[in-house]
Short mmCIF file of C-alpha atoms and ligand atoms in Angstrom, two decimals:
data_model
loop_
_atom_site.label_atom_id
_atom_site.label_comp_id
_atom_site.label_asym_id
_atom_site.label_seq_id
_atom_site.Cartn_x
_atom_site.Cartn_y
_atom_site.Cartn_z
CA UNK A 1244 117.13 139.68 133.71
CA UNK A 1245 114.78 137.54 132.19
CA UNK A 1246 111.03 138.82 132.31
CA UNK A 1247 108.66 135.97 133.42
CA UNK A 1248 107.15 134.41 129.95
CA UNK A 1249 103.28 134.78 129.45
CA UNK A 1250 103.50 131.45 127.89
CA UNK A 1251 104.92 129.44 130.87
CA UNK A 1252 103.01 127.30 132.91
CA UNK A 1253 100.59 129.50 135.02
CA UNK A 1254 97.15 128.40 136.94
CA UNK A 1255 95.03 129.37 133.59
CA UNK A 1256 97.46 127.49 131.32
CA UNK A 1257 95.85 124.61 130.45
CA UNK A 1258 97.83 121.60 128.82
CA UNK A 1259 97.61 121.93 125.10
CA UNK A 1260 97.48 118.07 123.79
CA UNK A 1261 99.79 117.03 120.82
CA UNK A 1262 96.85 115.94 119.31
CA UNK A 1263 92.81 116.12 119.97
CA UNK A 1264 89.87 114.77 117.58
CA UNK A 1265 87.56 117.38 116.42
CA UNK A 1266 83.84 115.70 116.88
CA UNK A 1267 80.92 117.48 116.85
CA UNK A 1268 77.25 117.31 117.22
CA UNK A 1269 76.93 115.98 113.46
CA UNK A 1270 79.01 112.96 114.43
CA UNK A 1271 77.60 112.53 117.57
CA UNK A 1272 73.93 112.55 115.77
CA UNK A 1273 75.03 110.54 113.31
CA UNK A 1274 76.26 107.74 115.69
CA UNK A 1275 73.26 107.69 117.53
CA UNK A 1276 71.20 107.31 114.41
CA UNK A 1277 73.26 104.39 113.53
CA UNK A 1278 72.72 102.85 117.28
CA UNK A 1279 68.95 103.60 117.28
CA UNK A 1280 68.57 101.85 113.59
CA UNK A 1281 69.54 98.69 115.08
CA UNK A 1282 72.25 97.96 112.65
CA UNK A 1283 76.07 98.10 113.97
CA UNK A 1284 78.20 96.61 112.03
CA UNK A 1285 79.03 96.90 108.02
CA UNK A 1286 76.03 97.89 106.58
CA UNK A 1287 74.25 100.89 105.05
CA UNK A 1288 76.20 103.32 106.59
CA UNK A 1289 79.67 101.74 105.54
CA UNK A 1290 78.10 101.63 102.10
CA UNK A 1291 77.48 105.32 102.24
CA UNK A 1292 80.78 106.42 103.45
CA UNK A 1293 82.58 104.16 100.64
CA UNK A 1294 80.38 106.05 98.20
CA UNK A 1295 80.95 109.37 99.28
CA UNK A 1296 84.64 108.73 99.69
CA UNK A 1297 84.72 107.59 96.31
CA UNK A 1298 82.82 110.75 95.15
CA UNK A 1299 85.28 113.22 97.38
CA UNK A 1300 87.65 111.87 95.18
CA UNK A 1301 86.15 112.56 91.73
CA UNK A 1302 84.03 109.29 91.82
CA UNK A 1303 86.60 107.23 89.55
CA UNK A 1304 87.78 105.00 92.20
CA UNK A 1305 86.58 102.19 94.17
CA UNK A 1306 86.64 102.79 97.73
CA UNK A 1307 86.77 99.65 100.32
CA UNK A 1308 86.88 100.52 103.85
CA UNK A 1309 88.44 98.49 106.46
CA UNK A 1310 89.14 98.79 110.25
CA UNK A 1311 92.59 100.33 110.12
CA UNK A 1312 95.21 101.44 107.34
CA UNK A 1313 97.53 98.70 108.64
CA UNK A 1314 94.78 96.31 107.52
CA UNK A 1315 94.36 98.19 104.39
CA UNK A 1316 97.66 97.74 103.37
CA UNK A 1317 97.70 94.11 103.93
CA UNK A 1318 94.67 93.47 101.94
CA UNK A 1319 96.10 95.61 99.10
CA UNK A 1320 99.11 93.77 98.93
CA UNK A 1321 97.37 90.48 99.27
CA UNK A 1322 94.99 91.46 96.47
CA UNK A 1323 98.27 92.36 94.04
CA UNK A 1324 99.76 88.73 95.04
CA UNK A 1325 102.65 89.98 97.20
CA UNK A 1326 103.75 86.89 99.24
CA UNK A 1327 106.62 84.68 100.43
CA UNK A 1328 109.58 85.39 98.52
CA UNK A 1329 108.91 88.90 97.48
CA UNK A 1330 110.42 92.07 98.23
CA UNK A 1331 108.55 95.37 98.76
CA UNK A 1332 110.51 98.29 99.14
CA UNK A 1333 109.65 101.42 101.72
CA UNK A 1334 110.59 104.03 103.38
CA UNK A 1335 112.41 103.85 107.07
CA UNK A 1336 110.85 106.94 108.48
CA UNK A 1337 107.20 105.53 109.02
CA UNK A 1338 105.20 103.78 111.28
CA UNK A 1339 106.06 100.21 111.85
CA UNK A 1340 102.65 98.88 110.21
CA UNK A 1341 103.79 100.01 106.88
CA UNK A 1342 106.53 97.45 107.13
CA UNK A 1343 104.70 95.10 109.21
CA UNK A 1344 101.79 94.56 106.81
CA UNK A 1345 104.91 93.56 104.26
CA UNK A 1346 106.27 91.05 106.60
CA UNK A 1347 102.79 89.45 107.72
CA UNK A 1348 102.12 88.61 103.99
CA UNK A 1349 105.36 86.24 104.02
CA UNK A 1350 107.30 88.98 102.11
CA UNK A 1351 110.56 90.91 103.11
CA UNK A 1352 110.59 94.60 103.83
CA UNK A 1353 113.35 96.38 102.20
CA UNK A 1354 114.03 99.97 103.26
CA UNK A 1355 115.32 102.91 101.22
CA UNK A 1356 116.53 106.31 102.49
CA UNK A 1357 115.05 109.25 102.62
CA UNK A 1358 115.46 112.49 100.72
CA UNK A 1359 116.59 114.87 103.39
CA UNK A 1360 114.56 117.86 102.12
CA UNK A 1361 110.84 116.49 102.05
CA UNK A 1362 111.51 113.65 104.48
CA UNK A 1363 109.90 111.57 101.78
CA UNK A 1364 111.37 108.29 100.01
CA UNK A 1365 114.21 108.83 97.73
CA UNK A 1366 113.63 107.57 94.28
CA UNK A 1367 117.30 107.44 93.79
CA UNK A 1368 117.33 105.09 96.61
CA UNK A 1369 114.27 102.87 95.49
CA UNK A 1370 116.19 102.22 92.65
CA UNK A 1371 119.38 101.11 93.99
CA UNK A 1372 117.55 98.62 96.19
CA UNK A 1373 115.72 96.88 93.42
CA UNK A 1374 116.18 93.02 93.24
CA UNK A 1375 114.93 90.48 90.86
CA UNK A 1376 112.68 89.91 93.95
CA UNK A 1377 111.25 93.08 94.16
CA UNK A 1378 107.27 92.92 93.39
CA UNK A 1379 106.00 96.55 95.01
CA UNK A 1380 107.06 99.83 96.34
CA UNK A 1381 104.95 101.45 99.31
CA UNK A 1382 105.76 105.64 99.51
CA UNK A 1383 104.47 107.22 102.34
CA UNK A 1384 103.53 110.45 101.88
CA UNK A 1385 105.02 111.81 105.01
CA UNK A 1386 103.16 114.60 107.24
CA UNK A 1387 100.92 114.81 104.27
CA UNK A 1388 103.36 115.97 101.67
CA UNK A 1389 102.94 114.14 98.07
CA UNK A 1390 106.19 112.02 97.14
CA UNK A 1391 108.25 112.51 94.09
CA UNK A 1392 105.09 110.15 92.45
CA UNK A 1393 106.39 111.09 88.70
CA UNK A 1394 109.69 109.01 89.44
CA UNK A 1395 108.26 106.51 91.42
CA UNK A 1396 105.73 105.76 88.72
CA UNK A 1397 108.39 105.72 86.07
CA UNK A 1398 110.49 103.39 88.27
CA UNK A 1399 107.68 101.02 88.72
CA UNK A 1400 107.11 101.08 85.07
CA UNK A 1401 110.31 100.13 84.19
CA UNK A 1402 111.03 97.48 86.48
CA UNK A 1403 107.15 96.24 86.66
CA UNK A 1404 106.48 96.77 90.01
CA UNK A 1405 103.13 97.72 92.09
CA UNK A 1406 102.82 100.85 93.82
CA UNK A 1407 100.53 100.84 97.32
CA UNK A 1408 100.51 104.42 98.57
CA UNK A 1409 100.66 105.08 102.16
CA UNK A 1410 98.11 107.70 102.39
CA UNK A 1411 97.93 107.46 106.19
CA UNK A 1412 98.77 111.47 106.26
CA UNK A 1413 97.51 112.48 103.01
CA UNK A 1414 93.85 113.34 103.08
CA UNK A 1415 93.68 115.80 101.18
CA UNK A 1416 96.50 116.22 99.51
CA UNK A 1417 97.27 116.41 95.56
CA UNK A 1418 100.46 115.91 93.31
CA UNK A 1419 100.48 117.50 89.84
CA UNK A 1420 97.05 118.78 90.34
CA UNK A 1421 95.65 115.45 91.09
CA UNK A 1422 94.65 114.50 94.43
CA UNK A 1423 96.54 111.72 95.89
CA UNK A 1424 94.02 108.60 95.64
CA UNK A 1425 93.57 109.22 92.23
CA UNK A 1426 97.22 108.96 90.50
CA UNK A 1427 98.31 105.59 88.08
CA UNK A 1428 99.12 103.48 90.99
CA UNK A 1429 97.70 100.35 92.05
CA UNK A 1430 96.09 101.14 95.54
CA UNK A 1431 96.19 104.11 97.96
CA UNK A 1432 95.27 103.52 101.82
CA UNK A 1433 94.30 106.13 104.17
CA UNK A 1434 94.15 106.20 107.87
CA UNK A 1435 91.08 107.21 110.13
CA UNK A 1436 92.98 106.83 113.41
CA UNK A 1437 92.09 109.27 116.12
CA UNK A 1438 94.97 111.65 115.61
CA UNK A 1439 94.58 111.49 111.53
CA UNK A 1440 93.12 114.27 109.52
CA UNK A 1441 89.69 112.94 109.90
CA UNK A 1442 88.66 109.85 111.96
CA UNK A 1443 86.31 107.24 112.54
CA UNK A 1444 88.11 106.37 115.75
CA UNK A 1445 89.80 103.55 114.21
CA UNK A 1446 89.35 102.95 110.69
CA UNK A 1447 90.98 102.82 106.91
CA UNK A 1448 90.16 103.07 103.38
CA UNK A 1449 91.51 101.05 100.61
CA UNK A 1450 91.03 103.34 97.33
CA UNK A 1451 92.00 101.76 93.86
CA UNK A 1452 90.72 101.98 90.21
CA UNK A 1453 91.05 98.23 89.88
CA UNK A 1454 87.87 96.57 90.33
CA UNK A 1455 89.39 93.23 90.73
CA UNK A 1456 91.60 94.54 93.56
CA UNK A 1457 88.74 95.91 95.24
CA UNK A 1458 86.90 92.94 95.00
CA UNK A 1459 89.53 90.99 96.22
CA UNK A 1460 89.82 93.15 99.00
CA UNK A 1461 86.04 93.17 99.97
CA UNK A 1462 86.05 89.30 100.01
CA UNK A 1463 89.10 88.95 102.38
CA UNK A 1464 88.38 92.08 104.75
CA UNK A 1465 85.33 89.51 105.95
CA UNK A 1466 86.63 85.82 106.39
CA UNK A 1467 86.70 85.34 102.62
CA UNK A 1468 82.92 85.16 102.48
CA UNK A 1469 81.73 85.83 98.86
CA UNK A 1470 79.12 88.27 99.63
CA UNK A 1471 79.19 90.36 102.72
CA UNK A 1472 76.47 90.11 105.42
CA UNK A 1473 74.18 93.05 104.16
CA UNK A 1474 74.20 91.53 100.78
CA UNK A 1475 72.70 88.87 102.08
CA UNK A 1476 69.58 90.71 102.61
CA UNK A 1477 68.80 91.40 99.35
CA UNK A 1478 70.08 88.44 97.43
CA UNK A 1479 67.52 85.55 96.10
CA UNK A 1480 69.53 82.93 98.17
CA UNK A 1481 68.49 81.93 101.71
CA UNK A 1482 69.70 84.61 104.33
CA UNK A 1483 71.63 81.77 105.99
CA UNK A 1484 73.48 80.87 102.94
CA UNK A 1485 77.37 81.77 102.62
CA UNK A 1486 80.39 80.63 100.96
CA UNK A 1487 84.01 80.64 102.08
CA UNK A 1488 85.94 81.32 99.03
CA UNK A 1489 89.33 82.19 100.13
CA UNK A 1490 91.30 82.53 103.27
CA UNK A 1491 90.40 85.59 104.44
CA UNK A 1492 90.53 88.20 107.55
CA UNK A 1493 88.24 89.79 109.94
CA UNK A 1494 88.89 93.80 109.17
CA UNK A 1495 85.64 95.23 108.15
CA UNK A 1496 84.58 98.62 109.20
CA UNK A 1497 81.53 98.75 111.77
CA UNK A 1498 78.73 101.18 110.61
CA UNK A 1499 79.32 103.09 114.20
CA UNK A 1500 82.75 104.18 112.87
CA UNK A 1501 81.20 104.75 109.28
CA UNK A 1502 78.79 106.96 111.14
CA UNK A 1503 81.48 109.50 112.63
CA UNK A 1504 83.12 109.08 109.16
CA UNK A 1505 80.50 110.13 107.25
CA UNK A 1506 80.35 113.31 109.20
CA UNK A 1507 84.20 114.29 109.34
CA UNK A 1508 84.36 113.55 105.20
CA UNK A 1509 82.10 116.72 104.87
CA UNK A 1510 84.72 118.78 107.02
CA UNK A 1511 88.08 117.30 105.60
CA UNK A 1512 88.37 120.55 103.55
CA UNK A 1513 87.73 122.84 106.16
CA UNK A 1514 90.11 121.07 108.58
CA UNK A 1515 93.00 121.18 105.73
CA UNK A 1516 92.54 124.95 105.72
CA UNK A 1517 92.65 125.41 109.20
CA UNK A 1518 95.71 123.25 109.67
CA UNK A 1519 97.24 125.37 106.63
CA UNK A 1520 96.59 128.41 108.24
CA UNK A 1521 98.18 127.39 111.60
CA UNK A 1522 101.39 126.28 109.63
CA UNK A 1523 101.45 129.67 107.98
CA UNK A 1524 101.51 131.22 111.19
CA UNK A 1525 104.08 128.44 112.48
CA UNK A 1526 106.21 129.42 109.58
CA UNK A 1527 106.20 133.29 110.06
CA UNK A 1528 107.72 132.70 113.72
CA UNK A 1529 109.82 130.08 113.28
CA UNK A 1530 111.83 131.02 110.17
CA UNK A 1531 113.83 133.57 112.43
CA UNK A 1532 114.83 130.43 114.43
CA UNK A 1533 117.59 127.55 114.24
CA UNK A 1534 115.15 125.49 112.93
CA UNK A 1535 114.48 123.69 109.41
CA UNK A 1536 110.95 124.24 108.52
CA UNK A 1537 108.77 121.80 107.23
CA UNK A 1538 108.86 121.40 103.04
CA UNK A 1539 106.04 122.81 101.14
CA UNK A 1540 104.10 121.00 98.58
CA UNK A 1541 105.11 122.11 94.96
CA UNK A 1542 103.34 125.31 93.31
CA UNK A 1543 99.85 124.87 93.06
CA UNK A 1544 99.76 121.49 94.92
CA UNK A 1545 97.97 120.85 98.26
CA UNK A 1546 100.01 119.36 101.45
CA UNK A 1547 97.66 117.79 103.93
CA UNK A 1548 99.37 119.16 106.46
CA UNK A 1549 98.61 116.11 109.03
CA UNK A 1550 102.22 117.00 110.75
CA UNK A 1551 104.01 120.18 111.31
CA UNK A 1552 107.48 118.75 111.90
CA UNK A 1553 110.61 121.03 112.38
CA UNK A 1554 114.12 120.05 112.83
CA UNK A 1555 116.26 121.57 115.11
CA UNK A 1556 119.37 122.89 113.27
CA UNK A 1557 123.10 121.66 114.61
CA UNK A 1558 123.56 125.03 116.19
CA UNK A 1559 120.63 125.14 117.98
CA UNK A 1560 120.85 125.60 121.69
CA UNK A 1561 119.46 122.48 122.91
CA UNK A 1562 119.19 118.57 122.33
CA UNK A 1563 115.52 117.59 120.72
CA UNK A 1564 114.89 115.68 123.69
CA UNK A 1565 115.50 118.60 125.78
CA UNK A 1566 113.18 120.77 123.81
CA UNK A 1567 110.63 118.39 124.05
CA UNK A 1568 111.00 117.85 127.77
CA UNK A 1569 110.70 121.55 128.34
CA UNK A 1570 107.95 122.31 126.04
CA UNK A 1571 105.87 120.22 128.35
CA UNK A 1572 107.61 120.62 131.51
CA UNK A 1573 107.12 124.60 131.41
CA UNK A 1574 104.64 125.33 129.06
CA UNK A 1575 102.59 122.12 129.27
CA UNK A 1576 102.58 121.77 125.54
CA UNK A 1577 102.47 118.35 124.05
CA UNK A 1578 104.93 117.58 121.30
CA UNK A 1579 105.74 114.06 119.89
CA UNK A 1580 108.32 112.75 116.90
CA UNK A 1581 107.34 111.44 113.65
CA UNK A 1582 108.82 108.87 113.62
CA UNK A 1583 111.37 106.61 115.36
CA UNK A 1584 112.70 105.06 111.82
CA UNK A 1585 111.95 101.14 111.05
CA UNK A 1586 115.37 100.49 111.82
CA UNK A 1587 115.82 102.04 115.33
CA UNK A 1588 113.57 99.35 116.57
CA UNK A 1589 114.98 96.14 118.11
CA UNK A 1590 112.67 93.71 116.47
CA UNK A 1591 113.18 95.29 112.72
CA UNK A 1592 117.03 95.66 113.43
CA UNK A 1593 117.06 91.64 114.08
CA UNK A 1594 114.54 91.08 111.58
CA UNK A 1595 116.29 93.11 108.47
CA UNK A 1596 119.77 93.02 109.76
CA UNK A 1597 119.93 96.92 109.85
CA UNK A 1598 121.34 99.32 112.53
CA UNK A 1599 120.34 103.06 113.33
CA UNK A 1600 122.96 103.96 110.85
CA UNK A 1601 121.85 101.90 107.98
CA UNK A 1602 119.93 105.14 106.57
CA UNK A 1603 121.70 108.07 107.70
CA UNK A 1604 119.11 110.67 106.28
CA UNK A 1605 116.83 109.17 108.13
CA UNK A 1606 118.98 108.72 111.36
CA UNK A 1607 119.38 112.51 110.96
CA UNK A 1608 115.85 113.74 110.64
CA UNK A 1609 114.79 111.46 113.67
CA UNK A 1610 117.58 112.93 116.03
CA UNK A 1611 116.36 116.28 115.34
CA UNK A 1612 112.53 116.14 114.52
CA UNK A 1613 109.89 117.62 116.71
CA UNK A 1614 106.10 117.45 115.93
CA UNK A 1615 104.44 120.55 117.27
CA UNK A 1616 100.31 120.47 117.94
CA UNK A 1617 98.74 120.96 114.55
CA UNK A 1618 94.95 120.22 114.84
CA UNK A 1619 91.68 122.11 114.31
CA UNK A 1620 90.90 122.38 118.22
CA UNK A 1621 93.94 125.06 118.58
CA UNK A 1622 92.61 128.51 119.71
CA UNK A 1623 94.31 131.71 118.59
CA UNK A 1624 95.80 131.80 122.14
CA UNK A 1625 96.83 128.14 121.88
CA UNK A 1626 98.61 128.99 118.55
CA UNK A 1627 100.06 132.16 120.27
CA UNK A 1628 101.37 130.25 123.44
CA UNK A 1629 102.82 127.55 121.14
CA UNK A 1630 104.91 129.85 118.90
CA UNK A 1631 106.09 132.05 122.13
CA UNK A 1632 107.10 128.69 124.03
CA UNK A 1633 108.95 127.47 120.64
CA UNK A 1634 110.92 130.91 120.40
CA UNK A 1635 111.73 131.08 124.11
CA UNK A 1636 113.58 127.62 124.22
CA UNK A 1637 115.07 128.34 120.79
CA UNK A 1638 116.36 132.02 121.59
CA UNK A 1639 120.09 132.06 122.68
C1 LIG B 442 99.22 105.69 111.25
C2 LIG B 442 99.79 105.35 110.16
C3 LIG B 442 99.53 104.11 109.80
C4 LIG B 442 98.45 103.19 110.37
O1 LIG B 442 97.03 103.56 110.42
P1 LIG B 442 96.26 102.67 111.25
O2 LIG B 442 94.82 103.25 110.84
O3 LIG B 442 96.24 102.98 112.89
O4 LIG B 442 96.25 101.14 111.02
C5 LIG B 442 100.04 103.46 108.60
N1 LIG B 442 101.36 104.51 108.13
C6 LIG B 442 101.32 105.61 108.56
C7 LIG B 442 102.65 106.59 108.03
C8 LIG B 442 100.79 106.06 109.82
O5 LIG B 442 101.24 107.44 109.96
#
């Protein structure tokens, strides 16, 4: 007879959400300070957040804040001249916006399958997808694990392609001892969506060493106005004066969002350490189970551990869908799936003439993948409940 599990639903078992932002007094005080200052949209706090973000990455980069990573990807590629007739190679194993930002510029996303172990884009598949029209590559550092950037940079140099890194999961992560954001690429894009490693509610950051790209992004994020609104208060021209110099967008960050970001950024390293500690606790228990554990970063490098994605082994006793359903119904633990591949969505299937089976490694990864909660608000007892639940469900 099976004993009734302590991890199972009882009245004192509060639901464990899949993700939860870690907002404290510091964030709240900073937002109040912003609201009391009377300046709500892009202003001094946005400036300070950009300066601190650049310094966090070592100071040798320009940081341009935006209202989302999606906007950041679009602006960075626009600044690089990506447009109609161009192809941009990216991973099928990402959120739709990576590919959508390419499409919105009039260019065509070309997908290249992933490597089974890392779940990151496979450099051999990038090479196979290059045509005369290829203009750029967007590697996605899935879950916070850096892509094989040495090979990707070599391929880009050989074929004269731009690289825009989708680093939505990768704050902070490193590759060959260098922080992501400081590599020899054209731009790196971060997300501060509510579930990401640090948050501003909604927000993103474009990081680049190229001053011309940064300048173009600054103009295009705010209507194509030559100088931003805050500048107008320090300019010698009359305050009402501005000039539209390009067909810009509207995707600047607010000072209220930057206020949250200023406080969150000071905690980014501590957050990473906490997630890594939870990851180690998970690995220890799950290594005995019929699952593929997430791949570690190479020795000496930092994995951001934004996500902890296990894949159920082929001999696991139940299906992925059933696993997630039981985690929820029997244990009140929220799980998720990262990602439903680009080529599994109806819009993309039609647009790119692809099917679920076009990228077999991504398809297999998706069918077995489960993202477990991995956030800094998990208590020791939450972690114990999660490891017990996974063990009970997967033990035959
Ligand atoms: C979250 C995410 C994005 C989009 O970020 P937003 O800030 O919500 O626009 C892009 N790429 C990946 C891989 C993501 O996970």
